[in-house]
Structures are given as C-alpha cells and as structure tokens.
Amino acid sequence: ITALLMPLLKYLFKSLWEALKKLFTNLSRKRKFQRDYLNWAILSNKFISVLPSTMAGVKTGTLHLMELDEIYISLSVSRGVEIGKAFSLPEAMAKSNRLIILGDPGAGKSTMMQYLTFQTASALAGKTKKHSEFPKRFPILIRLNKFHDIANWPASKDLLAAIKGEIEANLAKAIPKDFLEKKLEQGKCLILLDAFDELASGQARQLLAEKVKNFVALYPDNQFIVTSRIIGYNNQLAAAGFEAPFIIQKLTADHIRSFVHKWYEHIARLQSHDQDENTKAYLRKEYAQRSQALLDVIFKNERISSLAINPMLLSLITLVHYVKVRLPDQRHLLYRECIDILVEQWDAARGIHAPLLHDLSVEEKKRILQRVAFYMHEHHLKAIAKNDLIDGVFRATCREIGGEKIKDGDLDNFLKAIEERTGLLVEKGLNDQGQPELSFSHLTFQEYFTALELFSSHKDEDGVFHLIWQKIATDSEWWQEVGLLALSQFKNPLAYQKKLYEKIFHGDEQPL
C-alpha cells in the first residue's frame, strides 16, 4: 500500500508546494507593484511647477518646482442644495462616494486632485507623519484629456481597461493579474477623474459618462470624484449616481494671506538650505517682510484684489512679486507680466494636437487677442457666440497676422488652444440660440488687450488720446478703464491723464 501511495503523495505534496510557492510569489509581486505604484503616485504629485516666464529671475534661479504639501491651501466647496454652507474637501467626501466638483478656470480643480492623490498615497504607503483627513484608499488619478480618442474606442473597451492602460504606460510595467480588480471589488479605491470638460466634444463626454455609469455599477463600494469646469458639465453623470455638484468657492482674504505666507516661507526654506543660522534668520525675516508687502498691495488695490480671489491668478501675482521684488507700481505692468506668463503657456502640453500653434510668436498671439478684445469691447460685449467671433473678427485677424500658418480649418482648434492653454478665453455657456459663448476669463484682461489695441492703432500719442476721448465721451463707464490703461503706455502718461481728467470733470463733452 505504501509503495502504491507514495508516488501519489509525492505528487500531491509537490503540487501543494508549487501552488503555495505560486501564491507567495503572486502576493510578493502584488506587494511590490503596490509599493512601486504608491512611490510613483507620491513622487509624480509631490511638486507643483512654477509657471515659466521670460523673466530672468525665474529661468536662471532655483525656483522651478515647489512642494505642493508646503504651499497648498485647502479650498472650500459648496452646493446649491445646501445654500450658505461651505465644506472642506474631506467633509464633502464624507457626504458621498460620488462627487462632481466644478470650478471656474484657474479655480484649483487639478491642483486639488493632485494634492488628494499625494495625501492618500502617502498615507497608504506609511510615508506621512501627519494624520490624514482623507479616507485610506488606493488612489487612481486620471487626466481625462488622455481619453481624447474615446469616440474611436472599440465597443469592448471599458473604463477599467483604459485606466489599466494609463497606469501601465506611466509605470512602464504590467499590473499583476487581478490586482486592480480585487481592490475594486473590495471597495478600496479612490478613482479621481480630472477635467471632464477637456474631452473634446459633447459626444465624448456622453460616452465617458456611460462608461463611468457601468464602472460604478460594477464596483459601487469605491469612491469616485470627477472635476470639470462649470460650463463643461451638464449633469451627464447623474445617471451614475453623482448628486448635486459641489462648486469650488473663490478665495477668501484668509486664503490669500495663508497662500502668500506659505509661498514665501517655502522660498525662505529653499534658499536657506545649508546656510548658517544668521543667514537663515535673515532670509526668514526678508521673505516675511516681502509677503506682508505683497498682501498690503493686494488688499489696498481693489482691481488686484478682484484678480487674487482666483488661485491661478494669485499664483501669477505672487510669482511676479517674487521676481520683481515688488509688484509694478502701475497696474498695466502687472497685467502685462501676468499675460506674458499665460500666453507663454500656449505651448505647454495639454493634449491639444495643433502643431501650427508653435509657429506663432508670443507677439503674434498677443496681437490676435488684442483684436478679439477690441472687437468685443467695441460692440459692448462681455461674451460672444463662438461662430460670431470667428466670422466677425477671428478669421480675418488670423489671416492677417498668422498668414499661411493658420488655415480656416484650424480656427476651432486655435480657439480651443487659447482656452485650454492660457485660461484667457473661456466658454461661458450657451446663448438663447444654443450656441456656445466665449468671454475673457476676467474683464480686466479684455480691457487691457483693448487698451493695447487702442494704443497700437495710431502712431502718434495725440491721435491715440483723440481716440480714447471719443470712446469715453460716448460711454464713460465702459471705456474709462480702457482709456486709463491705454494712456499708461504713453511716454508722459501723467500729462495726458491730467488732460483727460479735466475733460471728464469740467463738462467738456465734445471730442477733440
């Protein structure tokens, strides 16, 4: 009997050993993959880049990346069904496992998702000493502009396959079999889908909404957060269980103070590395004074304050102040610095496939925006239908300034690039005829570009002043700020501003 059973027992023990070895190997491979993934998620979201600029202090200095955890300020969100209530992101996440978070351009949506990914990955990897306010889930952040080709996906390709493809492409390694499926089945994942509005068309957004719905139905115990510009979301995810959207709130005075202080404190730490104690103390004092000086300027200037409530614009203002040591005395110089930085983002990688845009110089891009702004201001418009803009001024301007670089068939892509790469033009909604409308993200930018166009329309300053007075005499409230910004470009602006002041306040209603 022993002789008969021994081969069978040997076979069974060998099979059991092989099975156990395979099991432990798979567990080891999965643990290693999770460790590698979390390390990648931490490192790829740890830093936030300072916007590049032609300003020498940025390009040649040490200020290129800043640690997000050091300068991030927690934004508040609210929703219409709970009027008057503002929530932190952790509080909003505690209310629902299906969140849609909306915000204006530059409101901080993508940075919020980056911060959330960094925090949850750090907590799960045991690499943070701070108590995490966020649930301990496996974070998966997907920038939805990566799915720009969703209309061409085969019918069999679901959201899980697309997510796995993105993860494997980023890590340059395969996901262990059933690794992600098991985590999703156990409800251990935090799925972050950023920039729903950056999908190219309404059809693409609807297709993604269907795939999200199917994905949520398969793995309902996980938490899902989707961000979008307000204008890009039309309740497409309601069928997937996403309730009333949360809206990111504008920055408060406390937010602004916190950001500026943190920003300069971080700079002090960066620059005092490896320095002696006296130097460290000097740098801390120097940058504390700089941060307070910037805050004094922001809160004493109503127009700058109106820009600073937007996180992107506040970052630009702080960057300009850091490079220049102080904000320019004249606001038109501040606007110029901010716009130069934004226009230079035109070539940043945002998933737009339009090589022709790289052929345009910064000055050509600004001249096109000047013409658009002047056209809108001349017609007393804060928003304009996209088709009317193209037919009214955009096509002719692009032909004149861009020449052969811009074909008629490229105009839609060109406008989209301006929207997504600079934040200067934004889609505001649909007009009564159901057409999408565009506007400058802040009226200040429209006024500034209009002023540049006014100034460049005449060779001599007397001619420009004559034109400015004509406009102001026609509609003082609409044109006065434009006129003052245009006069600020003069060689002797104070003399002309005094002349304009006298004409406005001494009853001279006749143009020169």
Short mmCIF file of C-alpha atoms in Angstrom, two decimals:
data_model
loop_
_atom_site.label_atom_id
_atom_site.label_comp_id
_atom_site.label_asym_id
_atom_site.label_seq_id
_atom_site.Cartn_x
_atom_site.Cartn_y
_atom_site.Cartn_z
CA ILE A 1 0.00 0.00 0.00
CA THR A 2 2.87 2.36 0.91
CA ALA A 3 4.56 1.64 -2.39
CA LEU A 4 1.34 2.38 -4.21
CA LEU A 5 0.51 5.58 -2.29
CA MET A 6 3.99 7.09 -2.18
CA PRO A 7 4.03 8.40 -5.80
CA LEU A 8 0.56 9.89 -5.28
CA LEU A 9 1.63 11.56 -2.01
CA LYS A 10 4.77 12.91 -3.64
CA TYR A 11 2.67 14.31 -6.48
CA LEU A 12 0.20 15.89 -4.07
CA PHE A 13 2.94 17.44 -1.91
CA LYS A 14 4.74 18.73 -4.99
CA SER A 15 1.53 20.23 -6.37
CA LEU A 16 0.74 21.80 -3.00
CA TRP A 17 4.26 23.22 -2.75
CA GLU A 18 4.07 24.63 -6.27
CA ALA A 19 0.67 26.16 -5.51
CA LEU A 20 1.93 27.72 -2.26
CA LYS A 21 5.08 28.98 -3.99
CA LYS A 22 2.98 30.49 -6.77
CA LEU A 23 0.65 32.07 -4.22
CA PHE A 24 3.50 33.67 -2.27
CA THR A 25 5.17 34.77 -5.50
CA ASN A 26 1.95 36.45 -6.63
CA LEU A 27 1.48 38.08 -3.24
CA SER A 28 5.07 39.29 -3.30
CA ARG A 29 4.66 40.60 -6.85
CA LYS A 30 1.45 42.42 -5.89
CA ARG A 31 3.02 43.94 -2.78
CA LYS A 32 5.99 45.12 -4.83
CA PHE A 33 3.71 46.56 -7.50
CA GLN A 34 1.65 48.43 -4.90
CA ARG A 35 4.83 49.80 -3.32
CA ASP A 36 6.17 50.90 -6.71
CA TYR A 37 2.82 52.42 -7.69
CA LEU A 38 2.44 54.38 -4.46
CA ASN A 39 6.01 55.67 -4.69
CA TRP A 40 5.29 56.81 -8.25
CA ALA A 41 2.00 58.45 -7.20
CA ILE A 42 3.78 60.30 -4.39
CA LEU A 43 6.72 61.49 -6.48
CA SER A 44 4.65 62.48 -9.53
CA ASN A 45 2.28 64.58 -7.40
CA LYS A 46 4.67 65.90 -4.76
CA PHE A 47 5.71 69.02 -6.64
CA ILE A 48 3.90 71.78 -8.41
CA SER A 49 5.68 73.71 -11.12
CA VAL A 50 6.07 77.47 -11.13
CA LEU A 51 4.83 78.82 -14.44
CA PRO A 52 7.71 79.56 -16.81
CA SER A 53 8.29 83.13 -17.93
CA THR A 54 10.81 85.18 -19.86
CA MET A 55 11.58 86.86 -16.55
CA ALA A 56 15.24 86.03 -15.88
CA GLY A 57 14.74 85.61 -12.15
CA VAL A 58 12.58 82.54 -12.76
CA LYS A 59 14.55 80.89 -15.53
CA THR A 60 18.01 81.24 -14.02
CA GLY A 61 17.11 80.99 -10.35
CA THR A 62 16.43 77.94 -8.20
CA LEU A 63 12.67 78.41 -8.26
CA HIS A 64 11.34 75.75 -10.65
CA LEU A 65 9.34 73.31 -8.50
CA MET A 66 7.69 73.83 -5.15
CA GLU A 67 6.50 71.15 -2.76
CA LEU A 68 2.72 71.08 -3.02
CA ASP A 69 2.26 69.95 0.56
CA GLU A 70 4.14 73.04 1.77
CA ILE A 71 2.11 75.68 -0.06
CA TYR A 72 -1.32 74.10 -0.64
CA ILE A 73 -4.31 75.84 0.89
CA SER A 74 -7.48 73.85 1.49
CA LEU A 75 -10.24 75.19 -0.73
CA SER A 76 -13.87 75.31 0.28
CA VAL A 77 -16.74 73.84 -1.74
CA SER A 78 -20.49 74.32 -1.55
CA ARG A 79 -23.58 73.24 -3.44
CA GLY A 80 -26.93 74.81 -4.18
CA VAL A 81 -28.97 72.25 -2.24
CA GLU A 82 -27.19 73.41 0.94
CA ILE A 83 -27.26 77.18 0.45
CA GLY A 84 -24.87 79.12 2.62
CA LYS A 85 -22.85 76.09 3.73
CA ALA A 86 -19.20 75.68 2.83
CA PHE A 87 -17.37 72.38 3.26
CA SER A 88 -13.75 71.29 3.22
CA LEU A 89 -12.88 68.56 0.73
CA PRO A 90 -12.74 65.84 3.43
CA GLU A 91 -16.18 66.94 4.67
CA ALA A 92 -17.56 66.79 1.13
CA MET A 93 -16.05 63.33 0.64
CA ALA A 94 -17.70 62.14 3.86
CA LYS A 95 -21.09 63.13 2.46
CA SER A 96 -20.98 60.98 -0.67
CA ASN A 97 -18.98 58.38 -2.59
CA ARG A 98 -19.96 60.05 -5.88
CA LEU A 99 -18.70 63.63 -6.12
CA ILE A 100 -18.67 66.00 -9.05
CA ILE A 101 -16.63 69.13 -8.24
CA LEU A 102 -16.98 72.14 -10.54
CA GLY A 103 -14.98 75.34 -10.76
CA ASP A 104 -14.07 78.29 -12.96
CA PRO A 105 -10.82 78.25 -14.99
CA GLY A 106 -7.89 78.51 -12.59
CA ALA A 107 -10.07 77.72 -9.57
CA GLY A 108 -7.70 74.96 -8.42
CA LYS A 109 -9.52 71.80 -9.56
CA SER A 110 -6.49 69.93 -10.91
CA THR A 111 -4.27 71.02 -8.02
CA MET A 112 -6.92 69.77 -5.60
CA MET A 113 -6.89 66.35 -7.28
CA GLN A 114 -3.09 66.30 -7.30
CA TYR A 115 -3.00 67.11 -3.59
CA LEU A 116 -5.61 64.47 -2.79
CA THR A 117 -3.62 61.84 -4.70
CA PHE A 118 -0.41 62.79 -2.92
CA GLN A 119 -2.02 62.72 0.53
CA THR A 120 -3.82 59.38 0.13
CA ALA A 121 -0.81 57.68 -1.50
CA SER A 122 1.48 58.95 1.28
CA ALA A 123 -0.89 57.74 4.00
CA LEU A 124 -1.32 54.30 2.41
CA ALA A 125 2.46 53.93 1.96
CA GLY A 126 3.06 54.98 5.57
CA LYS A 127 5.18 57.93 4.46
CA THR A 128 3.49 60.72 6.33
CA LYS A 129 3.72 61.66 9.98
CA LYS A 130 0.62 63.81 9.81
CA HIS A 131 -2.83 62.42 10.47
CA SER A 132 -4.64 62.20 7.14
CA GLU A 133 -8.11 63.73 6.95
CA PHE A 134 -8.87 61.64 3.87
CA PRO A 135 -10.14 58.04 3.74
CA LYS A 136 -7.39 55.41 3.39
CA ARG A 137 -7.99 54.27 -0.19
CA PHE A 138 -5.81 53.30 -3.15
CA PRO A 139 -5.71 56.48 -5.31
CA ILE A 140 -6.01 56.36 -9.10
CA LEU A 141 -5.74 59.77 -10.78
CA ILE A 142 -6.60 60.02 -14.48
CA ARG A 143 -6.37 63.24 -16.51
CA LEU A 144 -9.31 62.85 -18.85
CA ASN A 145 -7.68 64.66 -21.75
CA LYS A 146 -5.78 61.37 -22.13
CA PHE A 147 -9.07 59.88 -23.36
CA HIS A 148 -9.49 62.39 -26.22
CA ASP A 149 -9.89 59.46 -28.65
CA ILE A 150 -12.78 57.85 -26.73
CA ALA A 151 -15.08 58.07 -29.77
CA ASN A 152 -12.73 55.65 -31.56
CA TRP A 153 -12.51 53.07 -28.77
CA PRO A 154 -13.73 49.59 -29.71
CA ALA A 155 -17.06 48.68 -28.14
CA SER A 156 -15.32 46.12 -25.92
CA LYS A 157 -13.02 48.70 -24.28
CA ASP A 158 -14.38 49.71 -20.89
CA LEU A 159 -13.16 52.27 -18.36
CA LEU A 160 -11.20 49.68 -16.38
CA ALA A 161 -9.18 48.71 -19.47
CA ALA A 162 -8.49 52.38 -20.20
CA ILE A 163 -7.38 53.06 -16.60
CA LYS A 164 -5.11 49.99 -16.59
CA GLY A 165 -3.58 51.15 -19.87
CA GLU A 166 -2.78 54.58 -18.42
CA ILE A 167 -1.24 53.10 -15.25
CA GLU A 168 0.91 50.64 -17.17
CA ALA A 169 2.06 53.37 -19.57
CA ASN A 170 3.07 55.65 -16.68
CA LEU A 171 4.87 52.97 -14.68
CA ALA A 172 6.27 51.15 -17.73
CA LYS A 173 5.33 47.83 -16.13
CA ALA A 174 2.39 45.44 -16.24
CA ILE A 175 -0.22 45.34 -13.49
CA PRO A 176 -0.27 41.90 -11.79
CA LYS A 177 -3.23 39.78 -12.79
CA ASP A 178 -6.44 40.64 -10.90
CA PHE A 179 -4.58 43.21 -8.75
CA LEU A 180 -6.82 46.14 -9.60
CA GLU A 181 -9.98 44.06 -9.90
CA LYS A 182 -9.54 42.71 -6.35
CA LYS A 183 -9.03 46.18 -4.89
CA LEU A 184 -12.09 47.48 -6.72
CA GLU A 185 -14.22 44.52 -5.62
CA GLN A 186 -13.16 45.17 -2.02
CA GLY A 187 -14.09 48.86 -2.35
CA LYS A 188 -10.56 50.04 -1.53
CA CYS A 189 -10.01 52.51 -4.41
CA LEU A 190 -10.37 56.26 -4.82
CA ILE A 191 -10.99 56.97 -8.52
CA LEU A 192 -10.13 60.56 -9.46
CA LEU A 193 -11.16 61.67 -12.96
CA ASP A 194 -9.86 65.18 -13.62
CA ALA A 195 -11.10 67.69 -16.21
CA PHE A 196 -14.27 66.12 -17.60
CA ASP A 197 -14.70 69.31 -19.66
CA GLU A 198 -11.42 68.71 -21.52
CA LEU A 199 -12.96 65.87 -23.50
CA ALA A 200 -13.20 67.28 -26.99
CA SER A 201 -16.95 67.16 -27.61
CA GLY A 202 -20.36 66.64 -26.09
CA GLN A 203 -20.41 63.19 -27.66
CA ALA A 204 -17.11 62.27 -25.99
CA ARG A 205 -18.41 63.45 -22.60
CA GLN A 206 -21.58 61.43 -23.01
CA LEU A 207 -19.61 58.33 -23.99
CA LEU A 208 -17.41 58.69 -20.92
CA ALA A 209 -20.48 59.24 -18.72
CA GLU A 210 -21.89 55.90 -19.95
CA LYS A 211 -18.61 54.12 -19.21
CA VAL A 212 -18.43 55.72 -15.73
CA LYS A 213 -22.00 54.56 -15.09
CA ASN A 214 -21.11 50.97 -16.00
CA PHE A 215 -17.90 51.11 -13.97
CA VAL A 216 -19.69 52.44 -10.86
CA ALA A 217 -22.35 49.73 -11.19
CA LEU A 218 -19.63 47.03 -11.21
CA TYR A 219 -17.64 48.49 -8.30
CA PRO A 220 -20.10 50.53 -6.21
CA ASP A 221 -18.17 50.50 -2.92
CA ASN A 222 -15.30 52.65 -4.16
CA GLN A 223 -15.21 56.45 -4.02
CA PHE A 224 -15.37 58.46 -7.25
CA ILE A 225 -14.54 62.15 -7.73
CA VAL A 226 -14.84 63.94 -11.08
CA THR A 227 -13.84 67.55 -11.73
CA SER A 228 -14.95 69.86 -14.52
CA ARG A 229 -15.29 73.48 -15.46
CA ILE A 230 -18.80 74.65 -14.68
CA ILE A 231 -19.54 75.20 -18.35
CA GLY A 232 -18.39 71.73 -19.39
CA TYR A 233 -20.79 69.81 -17.16
CA ASN A 234 -24.47 69.36 -17.98
CA ASN A 235 -25.42 66.77 -15.38
CA GLN A 236 -24.15 63.92 -17.58
CA LEU A 237 -23.12 61.85 -14.54
CA ALA A 238 -26.46 61.98 -12.71
CA ALA A 239 -27.37 58.54 -14.04
CA ALA A 240 -24.18 57.17 -12.47
CA GLY A 241 -25.28 58.33 -9.00
CA PHE A 242 -23.44 61.66 -8.90
CA GLU A 243 -25.69 64.04 -6.98
CA ALA A 244 -25.83 67.85 -7.00
CA PRO A 245 -22.33 69.13 -7.84
CA PHE A 246 -20.06 70.89 -5.40
CA ILE A 247 -18.69 74.25 -6.55
CA ILE A 248 -15.20 75.43 -5.59
CA GLN A 249 -15.51 78.76 -3.81
CA LYS A 250 -13.43 81.85 -4.53
CA LEU A 251 -10.51 82.54 -2.25
CA THR A 252 -11.27 84.48 0.90
CA ALA A 253 -8.95 87.08 2.44
CA ASP A 254 -7.74 84.38 4.87
CA HIS A 255 -6.99 82.02 1.97
CA ILE A 256 -4.99 84.75 0.22
CA ARG A 257 -2.99 85.54 3.36
CA SER A 258 -2.32 81.86 4.01
CA PHE A 259 -1.13 81.21 0.44
CA VAL A 260 1.19 84.22 0.27
CA HIS A 261 2.74 83.50 3.67
CA LYS A 262 3.22 79.80 2.85
CA TRP A 263 4.68 80.63 -0.56
CA TYR A 264 7.32 82.96 0.83
CA GLU A 265 8.05 80.74 3.85
CA HIS A 266 8.76 77.91 1.41
CA ILE A 267 11.10 80.16 -0.60
CA ALA A 268 12.93 81.07 2.61
CA ARG A 269 13.41 77.38 3.45
CA LEU A 270 14.64 76.60 -0.05
CA GLN A 271 17.17 79.40 -0.07
CA SER A 272 18.39 78.85 3.50
CA HIS A 273 19.31 75.22 2.89
CA ASP A 274 22.92 74.61 4.01
CA GLN A 275 23.20 78.20 5.23
CA ASP A 276 24.38 79.26 8.70
CA GLU A 277 21.87 80.31 11.36
CA ASN A 278 22.40 84.03 10.84
CA THR A 279 21.69 83.72 7.12
CA LYS A 280 18.63 81.59 7.80
CA ALA A 281 17.28 84.18 10.23
CA TYR A 282 17.94 86.96 7.73
CA LEU A 283 16.11 85.10 4.92
CA ARG A 284 13.13 84.31 7.14
CA LYS A 285 12.83 87.98 8.08
CA GLU A 286 13.38 89.18 4.49
CA TYR A 287 10.69 86.94 3.00
CA ALA A 288 8.24 87.59 5.85
CA GLN A 289 8.53 91.29 5.00
CA ARG A 290 8.07 90.57 1.30
CA SER A 291 4.95 88.51 1.90
CA GLN A 292 3.43 91.26 4.04
CA ALA A 293 4.33 93.88 1.42
CA LEU A 294 2.54 91.85 -1.25
CA LEU A 295 -0.55 91.41 0.93
CA ASP A 296 -0.66 95.16 1.61
CA VAL A 297 -0.69 95.82 -2.14
CA ILE A 298 -3.35 93.19 -2.83
CA PHE A 299 -5.77 94.42 -0.18
CA LYS A 300 -5.25 98.12 -0.92
CA ASN A 301 -5.90 97.76 -4.65
CA GLU A 302 -9.46 96.76 -5.49
CA ARG A 303 -8.65 95.57 -9.01
CA ILE A 304 -5.75 93.41 -7.90
CA SER A 305 -7.92 92.01 -5.09
CA SER A 306 -10.54 91.03 -7.67
CA LEU A 307 -7.89 89.01 -9.52
CA ALA A 308 -6.39 87.44 -6.38
CA ILE A 309 -9.57 85.53 -5.48
CA ASN A 310 -8.66 83.11 -8.30
CA PRO A 311 -5.87 80.66 -7.27
CA MET A 312 -4.18 80.68 -10.67
CA LEU A 313 -4.09 84.47 -10.85
CA LEU A 314 -2.97 84.75 -7.23
CA SER A 315 -0.09 82.40 -8.08
CA LEU A 316 0.83 84.64 -11.03
CA ILE A 317 0.69 87.80 -8.91
CA THR A 318 2.89 86.18 -6.25
CA LEU A 319 5.37 84.97 -8.87
CA VAL A 320 5.62 88.45 -10.43
CA HIS A 321 6.14 89.96 -6.99
CA TYR A 322 8.87 87.44 -6.15
CA VAL A 323 10.76 88.05 -9.39
CA LYS A 324 10.38 91.83 -9.34
CA VAL A 325 10.76 92.09 -5.53
CA ARG A 326 7.70 94.32 -5.60
CA LEU A 327 4.62 94.49 -7.76
CA PRO A 328 4.87 97.06 -10.53
CA ASP A 329 3.68 100.48 -9.40
CA GLN A 330 1.34 100.67 -12.37
CA ARG A 331 -1.30 98.00 -12.73
CA HIS A 332 -0.91 97.80 -16.51
CA LEU A 333 2.62 96.49 -15.91
CA LEU A 334 1.25 93.81 -13.58
CA TYR A 335 -1.35 92.82 -16.18
CA ARG A 336 1.39 92.67 -18.80
CA GLU A 337 3.56 90.38 -16.66
CA CYS A 338 0.62 88.05 -15.90
CA ILE A 339 -0.48 87.92 -19.53
CA ASP A 340 3.06 87.25 -20.73
CA ILE A 341 3.22 84.25 -18.41
CA LEU A 342 -0.20 82.97 -19.53
CA VAL A 343 0.49 83.43 -23.24
CA GLU A 344 3.77 81.56 -22.87
CA GLN A 345 1.76 78.58 -21.60
CA TRP A 346 0.35 78.29 -25.12
CA ASP A 347 2.94 75.64 -25.98
CA ALA A 348 2.53 73.64 -22.78
CA ALA A 349 1.47 70.02 -23.19
CA ARG A 350 -2.27 69.93 -22.62
CA GLY A 351 -3.27 67.23 -25.06
CA ILE A 352 -4.10 69.57 -27.94
CA HIS A 353 -2.77 68.34 -31.27
CA ALA A 354 -2.18 71.55 -33.24
CA PRO A 355 1.48 71.87 -34.29
CA LEU A 356 0.76 75.10 -36.21
CA LEU A 357 0.42 77.00 -32.93
CA HIS A 358 4.12 76.52 -32.24
CA ASP A 359 4.91 78.59 -35.33
CA LEU A 360 3.33 81.76 -33.90
CA SER A 361 5.47 84.11 -31.85
CA VAL A 362 4.31 85.41 -28.46
CA GLU A 363 3.77 88.84 -30.02
CA GLU A 364 1.62 87.40 -32.81
CA LYS A 365 -0.53 85.56 -30.27
CA LYS A 366 -0.96 88.73 -28.22
CA ARG A 367 -1.89 90.79 -31.31
CA ILE A 368 -4.61 88.28 -32.17
CA LEU A 369 -6.00 88.53 -28.63
CA GLN A 370 -5.84 92.34 -28.85
CA ARG A 371 -8.03 92.32 -31.95
CA VAL A 372 -10.53 89.95 -30.33
CA ALA A 373 -10.72 92.09 -27.19
CA PHE A 374 -11.12 95.32 -29.16
CA TYR A 375 -13.88 93.81 -31.31
CA MET A 376 -15.78 92.68 -28.22
CA HIS A 377 -15.31 95.96 -26.37
CA GLU A 378 -16.24 97.98 -29.45
CA HIS A 379 -19.50 96.01 -29.64
CA HIS A 380 -20.06 96.35 -25.86
CA LEU A 381 -19.80 92.58 -25.34
CA LYS A 382 -18.61 90.63 -22.31
CA ALA A 383 -19.37 87.35 -24.10
CA ILE A 384 -19.74 86.41 -27.75
CA ALA A 385 -21.03 83.37 -29.64
CA LYS A 386 -18.09 81.34 -30.94
CA ASN A 387 -19.40 81.42 -34.53
CA ASP A 388 -19.93 85.19 -34.38
CA LEU A 389 -16.40 85.64 -33.06
CA ILE A 390 -14.90 83.54 -35.84
CA ASP A 391 -16.91 85.24 -38.58
CA GLY A 392 -16.73 88.73 -37.07
CA VAL A 393 -13.01 89.17 -36.41
CA PHE A 394 -11.11 85.97 -35.73
CA ARG A 395 -10.80 84.56 -39.25
CA ALA A 396 -9.68 87.86 -40.79
CA THR A 397 -7.26 88.58 -37.95
CA CYS A 398 -5.67 85.13 -38.14
CA ARG A 399 -5.22 85.53 -41.89
CA GLU A 400 -3.62 88.94 -41.47
CA ILE A 401 -1.32 88.09 -38.55
CA GLY A 402 -0.75 84.37 -38.97
CA GLY A 403 -0.75 84.25 -42.75
CA GLU A 404 -0.23 80.74 -44.08
CA LYS A 405 0.41 79.41 -40.58
CA ILE A 406 -3.32 79.30 -39.80
CA LYS A 407 -5.84 77.72 -42.16
CA ASP A 408 -9.60 78.22 -41.87
CA GLY A 409 -9.95 74.60 -40.84
CA ASP A 410 -7.67 75.23 -37.86
CA LEU A 411 -9.67 78.06 -36.29
CA ASP A 412 -11.70 75.89 -33.89
CA ASN A 413 -8.53 74.16 -32.66
CA PHE A 414 -6.86 77.54 -32.35
CA LEU A 415 -9.63 78.90 -30.12
CA LYS A 416 -9.61 75.70 -28.08
CA ALA A 417 -5.87 76.05 -27.54
CA ILE A 418 -6.32 79.63 -26.30
CA GLU A 419 -8.97 78.40 -23.86
CA GLU A 420 -7.17 75.36 -22.53
CA ARG A 421 -3.57 76.52 -22.64
CA THR A 422 -3.84 80.09 -21.39
CA GLY A 423 -7.11 80.44 -19.48
CA LEU A 424 -7.51 83.90 -21.05
CA LEU A 425 -10.60 82.95 -23.07
CA VAL A 426 -13.23 80.69 -21.52
CA GLU A 427 -16.50 79.16 -22.62
CA LYS A 428 -19.29 80.75 -20.58
CA GLY A 429 -22.32 78.74 -21.67
CA LEU A 430 -24.94 78.61 -24.41
CA ASN A 431 -26.81 81.64 -25.70
CA ASP A 432 -30.54 81.73 -26.48
CA GLN A 433 -29.88 80.07 -29.84
CA GLY A 434 -28.00 77.21 -28.18
CA GLN A 435 -24.58 78.35 -29.42
CA PRO A 436 -21.50 78.25 -27.15
CA GLU A 437 -20.35 81.67 -25.96
CA LEU A 438 -16.80 82.78 -25.18
CA SER A 439 -15.52 85.55 -22.95
CA PHE A 440 -12.26 86.67 -21.42
CA SER A 441 -11.77 84.92 -18.07
CA HIS A 442 -11.67 88.31 -16.38
CA LEU A 443 -12.95 91.63 -17.73
CA THR A 444 -9.59 93.14 -16.75
CA PHE A 445 -7.89 91.08 -19.47
CA GLN A 446 -10.39 92.25 -22.09
CA GLU A 447 -9.84 95.86 -21.01
CA TYR A 448 -6.05 95.50 -21.05
CA PHE A 449 -5.90 93.89 -24.50
CA THR A 450 -8.33 96.52 -25.81
CA ALA A 451 -6.07 99.26 -24.44
CA LEU A 452 -3.08 97.73 -26.23
CA GLU A 453 -5.02 97.69 -29.47
CA LEU A 454 -6.11 101.31 -29.00
CA PHE A 455 -2.53 102.37 -28.41
CA SER A 456 -1.17 100.42 -31.40
CA SER A 457 -3.84 101.78 -33.75
CA HIS A 458 -2.16 105.22 -34.08
CA LYS A 459 1.48 106.17 -34.46
CA ASP A 460 1.31 109.43 -32.52
CA GLU A 461 0.12 109.85 -28.94
CA ASP A 462 -2.18 112.77 -29.76
CA GLY A 463 -4.05 110.51 -32.18
CA VAL A 464 -4.42 107.82 -29.51
CA PHE A 465 -5.64 110.39 -26.99
CA HIS A 466 -8.18 111.68 -29.52
CA LEU A 467 -9.49 108.12 -29.99
CA ILE A 468 -9.61 107.47 -26.23
CA TRP A 469 -11.58 110.64 -25.62
CA GLN A 470 -14.04 109.76 -28.37
CA LYS A 471 -14.70 106.43 -26.70
CA ILE A 472 -15.00 107.84 -23.18
CA ALA A 473 -17.27 110.69 -24.30
CA THR A 474 -19.55 108.07 -25.88
CA ASP A 475 -19.70 105.74 -22.85
CA SER A 476 -17.59 106.82 -19.89
CA GLU A 477 -18.33 103.83 -17.64
CA TRP A 478 -17.48 101.22 -20.32
CA TRP A 479 -14.36 102.90 -21.73
CA GLN A 480 -12.75 104.82 -18.84
CA GLU A 481 -10.62 101.94 -17.51
CA VAL A 482 -9.54 101.04 -21.06
CA GLY A 483 -8.59 104.67 -21.65
CA LEU A 484 -6.51 104.89 -18.50
CA LEU A 485 -4.73 101.62 -19.33
CA ALA A 486 -4.01 102.91 -22.84
CA LEU A 487 -2.72 106.25 -21.53
CA SER A 488 -0.37 104.36 -19.22
CA GLN A 489 1.54 103.26 -22.36
CA PHE A 490 2.39 106.92 -23.20
CA LYS A 491 5.87 108.37 -22.71
CA ASN A 492 4.38 111.02 -20.42
CA PRO A 493 1.16 109.39 -19.17
CA LEU A 494 0.55 111.78 -16.26
CA ALA A 495 0.20 114.79 -18.54
CA TYR A 496 -2.37 113.05 -20.71
CA GLN A 497 -4.19 111.58 -17.71
CA LYS A 498 -4.49 115.08 -16.27
CA LYS A 499 -5.79 116.32 -19.60
CA LEU A 500 -8.36 113.51 -19.70
CA TYR A 501 -9.38 114.18 -16.09
CA GLU A 502 -10.03 117.84 -16.89
CA LYS A 503 -12.15 116.97 -19.92
CA ILE A 504 -14.21 114.44 -17.95
CA PHE A 505 -14.81 116.53 -14.84
CA HIS A 506 -15.08 120.01 -16.34
CA GLY A 507 -18.00 119.31 -18.58
CA ASP A 508 -16.22 119.20 -21.92
CA GLU A 509 -18.38 116.64 -23.74
CA GLN A 510 -17.08 117.41 -27.25
CA PRO A 511 -14.35 115.15 -28.65
CA LEU A 512 -11.16 116.93 -29.68
#
